[in-house]
Coordinates of C-alpha atoms and ligand atoms in Angstrom, one line a residue:
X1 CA 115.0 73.5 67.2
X2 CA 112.0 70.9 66.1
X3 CA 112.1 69.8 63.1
X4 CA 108.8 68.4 61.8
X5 CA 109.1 65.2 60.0
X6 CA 107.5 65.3 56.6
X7 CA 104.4 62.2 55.9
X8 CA 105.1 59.8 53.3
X9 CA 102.1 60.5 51.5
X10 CA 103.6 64.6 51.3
X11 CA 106.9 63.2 50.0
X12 CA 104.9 60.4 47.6
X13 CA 103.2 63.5 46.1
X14 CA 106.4 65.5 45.5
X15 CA 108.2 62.7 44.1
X16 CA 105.3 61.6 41.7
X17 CA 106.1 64.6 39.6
X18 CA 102.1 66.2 39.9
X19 CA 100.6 66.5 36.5
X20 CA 97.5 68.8 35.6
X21 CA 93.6 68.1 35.6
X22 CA 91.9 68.8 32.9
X23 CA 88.8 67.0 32.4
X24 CA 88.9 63.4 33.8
X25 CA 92.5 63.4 33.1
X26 CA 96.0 64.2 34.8
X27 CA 97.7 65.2 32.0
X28 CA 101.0 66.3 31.0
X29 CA 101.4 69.8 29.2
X30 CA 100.8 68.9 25.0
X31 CA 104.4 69.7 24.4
X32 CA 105.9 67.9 27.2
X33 CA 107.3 71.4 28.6
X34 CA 107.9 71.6 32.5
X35 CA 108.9 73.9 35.0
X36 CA 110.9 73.7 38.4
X37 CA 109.3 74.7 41.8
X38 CA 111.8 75.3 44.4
X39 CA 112.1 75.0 48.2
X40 CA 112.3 78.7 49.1
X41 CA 113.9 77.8 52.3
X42 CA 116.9 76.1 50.4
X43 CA 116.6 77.5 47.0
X44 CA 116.6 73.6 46.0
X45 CA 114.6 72.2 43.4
X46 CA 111.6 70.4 45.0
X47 CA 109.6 68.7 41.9
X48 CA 108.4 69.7 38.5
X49 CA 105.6 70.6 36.9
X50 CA 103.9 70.9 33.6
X51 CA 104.3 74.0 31.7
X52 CA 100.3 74.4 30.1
X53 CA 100.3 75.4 26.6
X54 CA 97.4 77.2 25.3
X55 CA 95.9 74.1 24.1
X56 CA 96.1 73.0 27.3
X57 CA 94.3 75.6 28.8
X58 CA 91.6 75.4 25.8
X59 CA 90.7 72.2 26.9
X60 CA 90.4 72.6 30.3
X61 CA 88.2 75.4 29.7
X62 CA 86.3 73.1 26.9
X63 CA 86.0 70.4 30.0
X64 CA 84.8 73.3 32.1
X65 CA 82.4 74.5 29.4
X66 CA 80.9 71.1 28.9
X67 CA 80.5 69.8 32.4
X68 CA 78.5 73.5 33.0
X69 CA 76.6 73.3 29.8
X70 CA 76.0 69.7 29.4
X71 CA 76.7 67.2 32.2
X72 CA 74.9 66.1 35.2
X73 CA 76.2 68.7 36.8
X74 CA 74.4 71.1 35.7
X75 CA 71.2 69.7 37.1
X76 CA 72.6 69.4 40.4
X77 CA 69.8 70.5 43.2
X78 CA 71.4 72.9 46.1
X79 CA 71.7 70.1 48.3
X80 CA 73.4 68.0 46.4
X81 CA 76.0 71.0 45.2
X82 CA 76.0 71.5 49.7
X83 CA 77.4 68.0 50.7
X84 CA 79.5 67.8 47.8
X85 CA 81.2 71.2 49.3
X86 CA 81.1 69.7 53.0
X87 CA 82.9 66.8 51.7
X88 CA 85.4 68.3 50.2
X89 CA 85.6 70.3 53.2
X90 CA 85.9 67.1 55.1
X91 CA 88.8 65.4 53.4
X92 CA 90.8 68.6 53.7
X93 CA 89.8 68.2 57.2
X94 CA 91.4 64.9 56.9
X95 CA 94.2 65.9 54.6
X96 CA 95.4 69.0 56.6
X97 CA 98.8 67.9 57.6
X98 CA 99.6 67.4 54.3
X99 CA 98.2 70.3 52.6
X100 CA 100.2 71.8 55.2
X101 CA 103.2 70.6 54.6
X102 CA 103.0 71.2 50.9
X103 CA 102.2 75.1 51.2
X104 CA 105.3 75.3 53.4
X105 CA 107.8 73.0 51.3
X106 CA 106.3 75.4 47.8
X107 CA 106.0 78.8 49.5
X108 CA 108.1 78.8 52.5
X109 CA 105.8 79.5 55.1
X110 CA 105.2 78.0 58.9
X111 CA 103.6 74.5 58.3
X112 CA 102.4 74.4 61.5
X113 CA 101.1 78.3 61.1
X114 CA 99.5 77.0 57.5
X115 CA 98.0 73.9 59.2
X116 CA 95.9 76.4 61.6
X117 CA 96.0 79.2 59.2
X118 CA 95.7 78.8 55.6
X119 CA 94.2 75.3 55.4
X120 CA 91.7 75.3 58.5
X121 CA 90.4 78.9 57.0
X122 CA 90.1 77.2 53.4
X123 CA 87.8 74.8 55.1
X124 CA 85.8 76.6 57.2
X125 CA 85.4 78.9 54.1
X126 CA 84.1 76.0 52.0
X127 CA 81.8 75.1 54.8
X128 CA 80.3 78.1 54.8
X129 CA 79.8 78.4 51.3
X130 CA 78.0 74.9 51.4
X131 CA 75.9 76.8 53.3
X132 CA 74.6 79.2 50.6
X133 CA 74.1 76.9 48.4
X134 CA 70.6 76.2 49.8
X135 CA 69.9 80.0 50.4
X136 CA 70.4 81.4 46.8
X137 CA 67.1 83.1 46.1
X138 CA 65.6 85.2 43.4
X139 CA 62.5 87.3 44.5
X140 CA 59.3 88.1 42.5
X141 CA 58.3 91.3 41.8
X142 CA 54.6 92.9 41.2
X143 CA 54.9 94.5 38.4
X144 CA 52.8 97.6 35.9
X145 CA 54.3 97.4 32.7
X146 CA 53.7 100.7 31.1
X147 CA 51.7 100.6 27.8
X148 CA 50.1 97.4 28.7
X149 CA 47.6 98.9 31.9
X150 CA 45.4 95.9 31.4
X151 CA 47.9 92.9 31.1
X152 CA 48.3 90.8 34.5
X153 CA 51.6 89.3 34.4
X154 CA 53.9 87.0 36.5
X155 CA 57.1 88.6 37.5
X156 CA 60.3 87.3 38.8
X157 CA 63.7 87.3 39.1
X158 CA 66.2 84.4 39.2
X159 CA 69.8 84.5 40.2
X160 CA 71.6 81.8 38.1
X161 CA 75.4 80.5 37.8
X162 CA 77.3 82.9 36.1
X163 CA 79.2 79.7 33.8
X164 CA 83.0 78.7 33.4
X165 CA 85.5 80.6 35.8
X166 CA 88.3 81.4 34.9
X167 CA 90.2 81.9 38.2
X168 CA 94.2 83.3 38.3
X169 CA 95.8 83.3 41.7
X170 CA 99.1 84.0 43.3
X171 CA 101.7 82.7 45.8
X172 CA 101.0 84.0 48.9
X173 CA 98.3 82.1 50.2
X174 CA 97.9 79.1 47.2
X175 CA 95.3 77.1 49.1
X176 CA 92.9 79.5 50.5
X177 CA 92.7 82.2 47.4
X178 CA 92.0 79.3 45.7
X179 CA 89.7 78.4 47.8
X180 CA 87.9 81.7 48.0
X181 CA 87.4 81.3 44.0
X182 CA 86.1 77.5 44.1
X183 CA 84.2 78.1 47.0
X184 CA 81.1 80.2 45.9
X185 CA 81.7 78.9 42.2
X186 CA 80.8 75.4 43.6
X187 CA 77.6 76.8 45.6
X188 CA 76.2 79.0 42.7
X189 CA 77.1 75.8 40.4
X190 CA 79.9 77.3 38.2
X191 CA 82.7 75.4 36.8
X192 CA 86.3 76.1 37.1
X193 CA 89.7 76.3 35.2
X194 CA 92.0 77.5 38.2
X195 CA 95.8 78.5 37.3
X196 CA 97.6 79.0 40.3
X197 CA 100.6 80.8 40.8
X198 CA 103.6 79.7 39.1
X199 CA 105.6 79.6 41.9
X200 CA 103.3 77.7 43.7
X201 CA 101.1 75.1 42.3
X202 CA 101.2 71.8 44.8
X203 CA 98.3 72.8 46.9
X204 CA 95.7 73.6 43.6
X205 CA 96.7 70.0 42.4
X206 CA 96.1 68.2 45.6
X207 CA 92.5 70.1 45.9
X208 CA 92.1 69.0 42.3
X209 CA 92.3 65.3 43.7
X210 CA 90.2 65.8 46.7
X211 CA 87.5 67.6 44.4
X212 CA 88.0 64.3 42.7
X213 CA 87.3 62.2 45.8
X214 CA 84.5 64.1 47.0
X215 CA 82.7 63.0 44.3
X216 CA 82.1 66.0 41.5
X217 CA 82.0 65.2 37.9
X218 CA 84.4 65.6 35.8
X219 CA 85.5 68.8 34.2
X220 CA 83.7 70.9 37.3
X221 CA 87.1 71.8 38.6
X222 CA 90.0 71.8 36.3
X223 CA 93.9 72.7 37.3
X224 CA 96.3 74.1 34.6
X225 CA 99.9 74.5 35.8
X226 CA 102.0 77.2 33.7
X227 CA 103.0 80.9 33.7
X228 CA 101.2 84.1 33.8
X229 CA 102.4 84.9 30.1
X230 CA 101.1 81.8 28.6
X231 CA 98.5 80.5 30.7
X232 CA 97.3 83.2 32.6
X233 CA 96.7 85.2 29.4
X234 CA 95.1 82.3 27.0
X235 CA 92.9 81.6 30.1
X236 CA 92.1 85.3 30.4
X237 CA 91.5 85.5 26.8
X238 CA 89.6 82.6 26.0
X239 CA 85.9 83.2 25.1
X240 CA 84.0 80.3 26.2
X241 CA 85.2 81.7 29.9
X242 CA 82.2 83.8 31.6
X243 CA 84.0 84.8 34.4
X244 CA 87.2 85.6 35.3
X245 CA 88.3 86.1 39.4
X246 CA 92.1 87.4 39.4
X247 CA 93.8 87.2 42.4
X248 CA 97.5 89.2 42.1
X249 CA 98.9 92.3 41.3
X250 CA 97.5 95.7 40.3
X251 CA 99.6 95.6 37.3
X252 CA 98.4 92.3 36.1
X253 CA 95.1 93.0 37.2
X254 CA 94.6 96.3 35.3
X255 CA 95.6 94.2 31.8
X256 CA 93.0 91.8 32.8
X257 CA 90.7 93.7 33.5
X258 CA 90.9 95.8 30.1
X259 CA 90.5 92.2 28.3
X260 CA 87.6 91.2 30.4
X261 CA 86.0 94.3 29.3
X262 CA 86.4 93.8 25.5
X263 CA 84.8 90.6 25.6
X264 CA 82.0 91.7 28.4
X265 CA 83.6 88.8 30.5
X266 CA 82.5 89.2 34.4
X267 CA 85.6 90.2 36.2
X268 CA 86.5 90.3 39.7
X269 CA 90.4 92.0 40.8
X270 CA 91.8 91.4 43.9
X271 CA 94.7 93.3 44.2
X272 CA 97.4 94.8 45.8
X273 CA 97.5 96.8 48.9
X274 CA 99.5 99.5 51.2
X275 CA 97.6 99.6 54.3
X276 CA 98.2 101.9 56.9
X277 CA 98.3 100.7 60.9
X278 CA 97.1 103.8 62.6
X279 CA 98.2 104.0 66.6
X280 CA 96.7 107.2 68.8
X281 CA 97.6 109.1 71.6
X282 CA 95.3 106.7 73.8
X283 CA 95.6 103.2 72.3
X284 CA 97.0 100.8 74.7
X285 CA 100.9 101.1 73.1
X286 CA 101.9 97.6 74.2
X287 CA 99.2 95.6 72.3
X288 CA 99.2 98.2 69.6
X289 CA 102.9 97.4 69.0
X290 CA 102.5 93.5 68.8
X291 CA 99.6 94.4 66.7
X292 CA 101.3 96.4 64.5
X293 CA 104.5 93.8 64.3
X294 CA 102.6 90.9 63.5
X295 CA 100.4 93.1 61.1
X296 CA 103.4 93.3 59.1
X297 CA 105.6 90.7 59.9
X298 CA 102.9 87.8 59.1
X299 CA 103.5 85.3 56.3
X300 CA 106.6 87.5 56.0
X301 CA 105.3 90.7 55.0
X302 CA 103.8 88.9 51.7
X303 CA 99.9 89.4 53.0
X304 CA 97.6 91.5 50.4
X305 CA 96.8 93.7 53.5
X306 CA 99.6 94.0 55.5
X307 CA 99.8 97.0 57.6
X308 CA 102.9 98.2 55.9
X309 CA 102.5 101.9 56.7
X310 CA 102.6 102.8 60.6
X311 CA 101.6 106.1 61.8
X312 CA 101.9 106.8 65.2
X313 CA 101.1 109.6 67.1
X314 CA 103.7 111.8 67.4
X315 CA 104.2 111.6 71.4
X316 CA 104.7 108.3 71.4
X317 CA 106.3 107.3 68.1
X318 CA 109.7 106.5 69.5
X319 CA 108.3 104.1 71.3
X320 CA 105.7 102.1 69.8
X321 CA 108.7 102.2 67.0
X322 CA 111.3 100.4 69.8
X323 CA 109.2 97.9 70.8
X324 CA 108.1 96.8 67.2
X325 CA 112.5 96.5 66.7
X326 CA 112.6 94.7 69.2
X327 CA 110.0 92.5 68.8
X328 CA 111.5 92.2 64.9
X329 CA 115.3 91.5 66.2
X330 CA 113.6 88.8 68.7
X331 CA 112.4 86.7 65.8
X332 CA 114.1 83.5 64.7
X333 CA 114.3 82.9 60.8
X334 CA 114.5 79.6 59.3
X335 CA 112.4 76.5 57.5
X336 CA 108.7 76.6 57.9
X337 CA 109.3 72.9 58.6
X338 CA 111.1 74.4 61.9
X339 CA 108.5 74.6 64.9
X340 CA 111.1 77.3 66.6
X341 CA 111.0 79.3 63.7
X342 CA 109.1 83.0 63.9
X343 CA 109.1 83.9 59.9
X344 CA 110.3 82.2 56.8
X345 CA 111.8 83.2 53.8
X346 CA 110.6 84.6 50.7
X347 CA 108.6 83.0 47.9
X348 CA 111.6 83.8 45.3
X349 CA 115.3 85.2 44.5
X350 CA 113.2 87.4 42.3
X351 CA 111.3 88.7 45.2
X352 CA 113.8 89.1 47.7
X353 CA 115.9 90.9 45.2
X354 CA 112.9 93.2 44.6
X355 CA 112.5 93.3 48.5
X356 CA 116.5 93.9 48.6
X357 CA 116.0 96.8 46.1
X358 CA 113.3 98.8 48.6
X359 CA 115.4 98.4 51.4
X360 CA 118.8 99.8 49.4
X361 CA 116.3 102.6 48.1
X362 CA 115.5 103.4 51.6
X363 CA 118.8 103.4 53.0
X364 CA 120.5 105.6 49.7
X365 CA 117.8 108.4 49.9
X366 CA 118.6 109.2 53.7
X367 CA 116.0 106.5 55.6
X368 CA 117.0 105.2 59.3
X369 CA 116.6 101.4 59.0
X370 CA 115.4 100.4 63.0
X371 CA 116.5 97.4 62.6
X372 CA 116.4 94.5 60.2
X373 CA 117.9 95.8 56.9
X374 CA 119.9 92.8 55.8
X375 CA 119.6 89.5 53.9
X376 CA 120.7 86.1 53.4
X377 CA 120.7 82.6 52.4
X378 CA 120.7 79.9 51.3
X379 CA 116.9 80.2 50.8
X380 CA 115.6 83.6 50.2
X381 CA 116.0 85.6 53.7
X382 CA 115.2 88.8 54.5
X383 CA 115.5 90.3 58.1
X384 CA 112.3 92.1 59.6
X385 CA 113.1 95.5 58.8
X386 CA 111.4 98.7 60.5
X387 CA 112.4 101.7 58.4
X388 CA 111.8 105.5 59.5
X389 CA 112.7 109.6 58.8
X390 CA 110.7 108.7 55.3
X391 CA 108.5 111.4 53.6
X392 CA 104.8 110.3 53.0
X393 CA 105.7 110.9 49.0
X394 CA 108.3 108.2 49.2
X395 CA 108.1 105.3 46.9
X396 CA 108.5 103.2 50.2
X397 CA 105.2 104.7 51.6
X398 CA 103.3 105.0 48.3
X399 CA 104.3 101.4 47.0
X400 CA 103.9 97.9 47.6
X401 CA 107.0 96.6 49.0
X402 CA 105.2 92.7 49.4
X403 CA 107.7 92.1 52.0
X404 CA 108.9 92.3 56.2
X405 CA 109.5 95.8 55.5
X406 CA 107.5 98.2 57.4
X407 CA 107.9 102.0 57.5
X408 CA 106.4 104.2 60.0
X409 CA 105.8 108.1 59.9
X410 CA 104.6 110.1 63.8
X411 CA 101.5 112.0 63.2
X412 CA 100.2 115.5 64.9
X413 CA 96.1 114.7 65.3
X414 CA 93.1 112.9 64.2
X415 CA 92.8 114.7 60.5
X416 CA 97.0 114.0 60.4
X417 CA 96.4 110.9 60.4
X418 CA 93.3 110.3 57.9
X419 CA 95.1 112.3 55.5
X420 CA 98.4 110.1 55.0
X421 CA 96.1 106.7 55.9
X422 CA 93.9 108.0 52.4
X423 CA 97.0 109.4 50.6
X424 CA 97.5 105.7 48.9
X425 CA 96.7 105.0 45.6
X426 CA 95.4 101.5 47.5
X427 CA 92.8 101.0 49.6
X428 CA 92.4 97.3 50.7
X429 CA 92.3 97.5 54.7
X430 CA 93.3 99.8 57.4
X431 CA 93.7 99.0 61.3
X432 CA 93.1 101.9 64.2
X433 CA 94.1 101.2 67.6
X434 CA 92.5 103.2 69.8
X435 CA 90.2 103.4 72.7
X436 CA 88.4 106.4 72.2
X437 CA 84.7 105.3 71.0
X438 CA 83.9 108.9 69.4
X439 CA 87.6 109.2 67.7
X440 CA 86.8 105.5 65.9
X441 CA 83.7 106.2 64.5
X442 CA 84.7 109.5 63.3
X443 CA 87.2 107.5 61.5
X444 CA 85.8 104.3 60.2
X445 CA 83.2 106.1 57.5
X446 CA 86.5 108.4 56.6
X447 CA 88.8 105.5 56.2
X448 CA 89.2 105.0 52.2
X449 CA 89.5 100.9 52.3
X450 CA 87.6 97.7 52.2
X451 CA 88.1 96.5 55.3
X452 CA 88.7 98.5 58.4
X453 CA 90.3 96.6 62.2
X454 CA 90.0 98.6 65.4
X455 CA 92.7 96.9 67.9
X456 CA 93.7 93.9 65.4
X457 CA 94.6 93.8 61.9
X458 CA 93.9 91.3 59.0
X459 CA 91.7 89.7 60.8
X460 CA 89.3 87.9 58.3
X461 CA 85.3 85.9 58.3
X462 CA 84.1 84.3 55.8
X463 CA 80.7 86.5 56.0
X464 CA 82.7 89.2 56.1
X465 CA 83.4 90.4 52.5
X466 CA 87.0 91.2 51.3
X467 CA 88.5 93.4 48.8
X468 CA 89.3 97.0 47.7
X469 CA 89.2 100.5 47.0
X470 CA 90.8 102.0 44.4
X471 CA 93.8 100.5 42.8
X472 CA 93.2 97.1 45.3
X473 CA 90.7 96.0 43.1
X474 CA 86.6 95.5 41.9
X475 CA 84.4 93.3 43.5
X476 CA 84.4 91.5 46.5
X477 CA 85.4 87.8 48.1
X478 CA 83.7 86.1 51.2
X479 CA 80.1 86.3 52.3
X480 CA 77.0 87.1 50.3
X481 CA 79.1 89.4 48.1
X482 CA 80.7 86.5 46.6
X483 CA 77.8 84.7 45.9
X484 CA 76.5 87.6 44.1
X485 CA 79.8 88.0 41.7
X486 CA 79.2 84.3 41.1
X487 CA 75.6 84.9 39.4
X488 CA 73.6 86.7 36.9
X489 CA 70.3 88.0 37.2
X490 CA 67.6 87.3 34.9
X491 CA 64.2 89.5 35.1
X492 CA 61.3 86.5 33.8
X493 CA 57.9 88.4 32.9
X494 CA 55.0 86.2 32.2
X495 CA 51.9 87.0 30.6
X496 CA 49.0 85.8 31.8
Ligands
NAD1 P1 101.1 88.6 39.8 O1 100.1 89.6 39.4 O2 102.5 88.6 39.3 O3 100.6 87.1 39.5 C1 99.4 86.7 40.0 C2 98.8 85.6 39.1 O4 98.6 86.1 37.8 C3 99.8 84.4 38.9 O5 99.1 83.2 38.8 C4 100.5 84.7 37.5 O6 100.9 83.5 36.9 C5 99.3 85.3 36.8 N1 99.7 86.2 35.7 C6 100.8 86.9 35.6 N2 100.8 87.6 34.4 C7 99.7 87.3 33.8 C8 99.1 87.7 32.6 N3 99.7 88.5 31.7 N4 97.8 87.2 32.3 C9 97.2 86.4 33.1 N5 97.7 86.0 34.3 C10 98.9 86.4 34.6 O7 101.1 88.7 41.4 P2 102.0 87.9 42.5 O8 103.3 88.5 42.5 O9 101.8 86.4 42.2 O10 101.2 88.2 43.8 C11 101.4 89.3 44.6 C12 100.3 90.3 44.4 O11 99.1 89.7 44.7 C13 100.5 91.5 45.4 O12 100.3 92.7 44.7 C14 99.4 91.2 46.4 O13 98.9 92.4 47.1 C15 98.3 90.6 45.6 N6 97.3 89.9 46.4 C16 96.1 90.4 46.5 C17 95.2 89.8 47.3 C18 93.8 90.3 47.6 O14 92.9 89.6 48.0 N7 93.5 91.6 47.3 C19 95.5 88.6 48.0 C20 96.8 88.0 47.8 C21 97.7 88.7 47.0

């Protein structure tokens, strides 16, 4: 067992009793209210932070409306609004150990993992959006406006910053979905209220002091700390926001998006997923099976688009089904702050008791559980758990679980398996693992989901767009897409 030690300056920021930015200002909430984080490993209080009240999050949207409409931001050239990003990039760069350590102390997971995970993909995400800030281009058009056959005109069209963001995130991956949000609104030249998840707010507030650092004015970035109920919802229902970008559940989302449509607010949903891990006959099994494992087993089962439906084909299924078992009953659980450890615990009681409730679901209605199956604690511990003999109608296959919880189902042939893969009400990503060149692309363009893997799973590039079909959501994160849902498009006709 290795312990990593924690840095001062990760204990300094802990103990200091974060506050929110709203404006130039780290502020308190107007009431005074707080709230407790926890240590999901211990179930220990680790700090607290201010519970936002609507006022709160009306004037970090005022600071957000101000810096986009009226401060020297807002005449910021693409170069400048590039270097800002790469610096910001760079001191996270610098600042990775501890951004590290406070993603795993607030949500449990590997610091180590989030040092080469989470944080170095939050950077290399700015970086690349630094990059489009130099390439956003409108185009002109030739144009023959009807009625007026003489009239020359000038024609073009210009893709500008959509406004003030409004951007709602969860606890799974604090850092980089935050990241994905600031990213392209920083390169278009948006500003930004950000509320991250209640659970897990440390990582948004320590950005919030690097985007200090680097250099941006004030009110460009903005951090309000609070709930979902309160300021989640004044945030989403405030009307100087122009866009909002909701990272979270489908539930959530849907309400979101219903208010964003009211007001004409541009809205982005990335939601939740159920994404099948699909193994055939000729796959190599052994690579297919780690595959599959760490598909679902990663970040402990709490990843968007974890492969959290297997379907094997049928000759093999036993198989592929004991090596994943025995890859789960291998794994060590423990602190993130443990080096030896192979998965952490849950973000929450509340989750692992929604987790617990899946599992007891499974095991009442006639389910094998492989292995796994069990909890504990202190901390908020659930075993990897492989779960089988489940009907494709089960609420285990048809609903997010958002946990180590897998269940797998054997399947007879190609169209077997594109059936139950589609039969989701989700649709964020899909792996196949096969080596059959003409059985893949059959599949691919049949494959309901916005992202499809062929031999890996989750694996994700910031050119690469991200998000879903169906219920997982509208719009899209990462690469050019982005950049578009962070503009508008204005059509400029000139008479001449
Ligand atoms: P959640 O929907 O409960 O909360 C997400 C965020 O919304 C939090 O910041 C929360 O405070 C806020 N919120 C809650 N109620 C609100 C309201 N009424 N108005 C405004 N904001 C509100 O989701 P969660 O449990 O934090 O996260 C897990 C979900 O997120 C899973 O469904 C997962 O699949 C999804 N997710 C999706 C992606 C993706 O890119 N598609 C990535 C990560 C997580």
């Amino acid at each position: 067992m290795a312990i990593a030690t924690l840095l001062p300056a990760t204990t300094a920021f802990i103990q200091r009793a974060p506050r929110m930015l709203i404006g130039a200002e780290w502020v308190e909430a107007a009431d005074g209210q707080t709230m407790p984080l926890r240590n999901p490993a211990t179930g220990e209080q680790l700090c607290v932070v201010p519970r936002a009240t609507v006022d709160d999050v009306d004037r970090a949207v005022l600071a957000a409306r101000q810096a986009f409409d009226d401060s020297p931001w807002s005449r910021t050239r693409p170069r400048e609004r590039q270097n800002l990003l790469w610096k910001l990039a760079d001191l996270m760069q610098r600042d990775a150990e501890l951004l590290a350590q406070l993603e795993c102390l607030n949500n449990g997971k590997s610091a180590a993992v989030a040092q080469v995970m989470d944080v170095q993909l939050a950077i290399d995400f700015l970086r690349y959006m630094a990059g489009w800030a130099t390439k956003i281009e409108g185009s002109s058009v030739e144009v023959s406006v009807p009625l007026m056959p003489d009239q020359q005109f000038h024609s073009f069209i210009r893709r500008e910053a959509v406004g003030v963001v409004g951007a709602i995130v969860a606890w799974n991956f604090p850092l980089l979905l935050a990241c994905w949000k600031l990213g392209p609104a920083l390169a278009t030249g948006c500003t930004v209220v950000l509320k991250p998840a209640d659970e897990t707010p440390l990582t948004a507030l320590k950005l919030a002091e690097l985007v200090q650092e680097a250099g941006y004015p004030d009110g460009v970035f903005n951090v309000i700390t609070g709930t979902g109920i309160t300021a989640g919802a004044a945030l989403t229902h405030n009307p100087r926001v122009d866009k909002l970008t909701f990272t979270g559940s489908t539930a959530v989302g849907k309400e979101i998006g219903k208010i964003a449509m009211d007001s004409m607010t541009r809205v982005t949903l990335e939601l939740g997923g159920k994404s099948p891990t699909i193994v055939m006959a000729d796959a190599d099994l052994g690579s297919a099976a780690a595959g599959a494992a760490s598909a679902i087993f990663f970040n402990q089962g709490q990843v968007c688009c974890a492969g959290s439906r297997l379907y094997v084909q049928r000759k093999h299924f036993d198989n592929v089904v004991a090596d994943i078992a025995g890859i789960a009953n291998a794994m060590k659980l423990g602190s993130g702050l443990d080096t030896s450890v192979d998965m952490g615990p849950l973000i929450s009681a509340r989750q692992q008791e929604r987790v617990w409730r899946y599992i007891e679901m499974g095991r009442e209605s006639g389910a094998t559980i492989a292995c796994g199956g069990e909890q504990f604690g202190p901390g908020y511990f659930v075993k990897p758990t492989v779960i089988v003999d489940v009907d494709q109608q089960h609420s285990l296959v048809q609903e997010e679980i958002f946990g180590p919880v897998l269940v797998a189902i054997p399947f007879d042939d190609e169209a077997d398996a594109l059936r139950m893969a589609n039969d989701s009400p989700y649709g964020l990503g899909a792996s196949i693992w096969s080596n059959d060149l003409a059985a893949v692309h059959r599949m691919i363009p049949r494959i309901k989901s916005g992202s499809v893997w062929v031999n890996s799973h989750s694996a994700l590039d910031p050119a690469l767009p991200f998000g879903g079909y169906k219920m997982s959501g509208v719009g899209r994160e990462m690469g050019y897409a982005a950049i578009e849902h962070y503009t508008e498009l204005k059509s400029v006709l000139i008479k001449l």
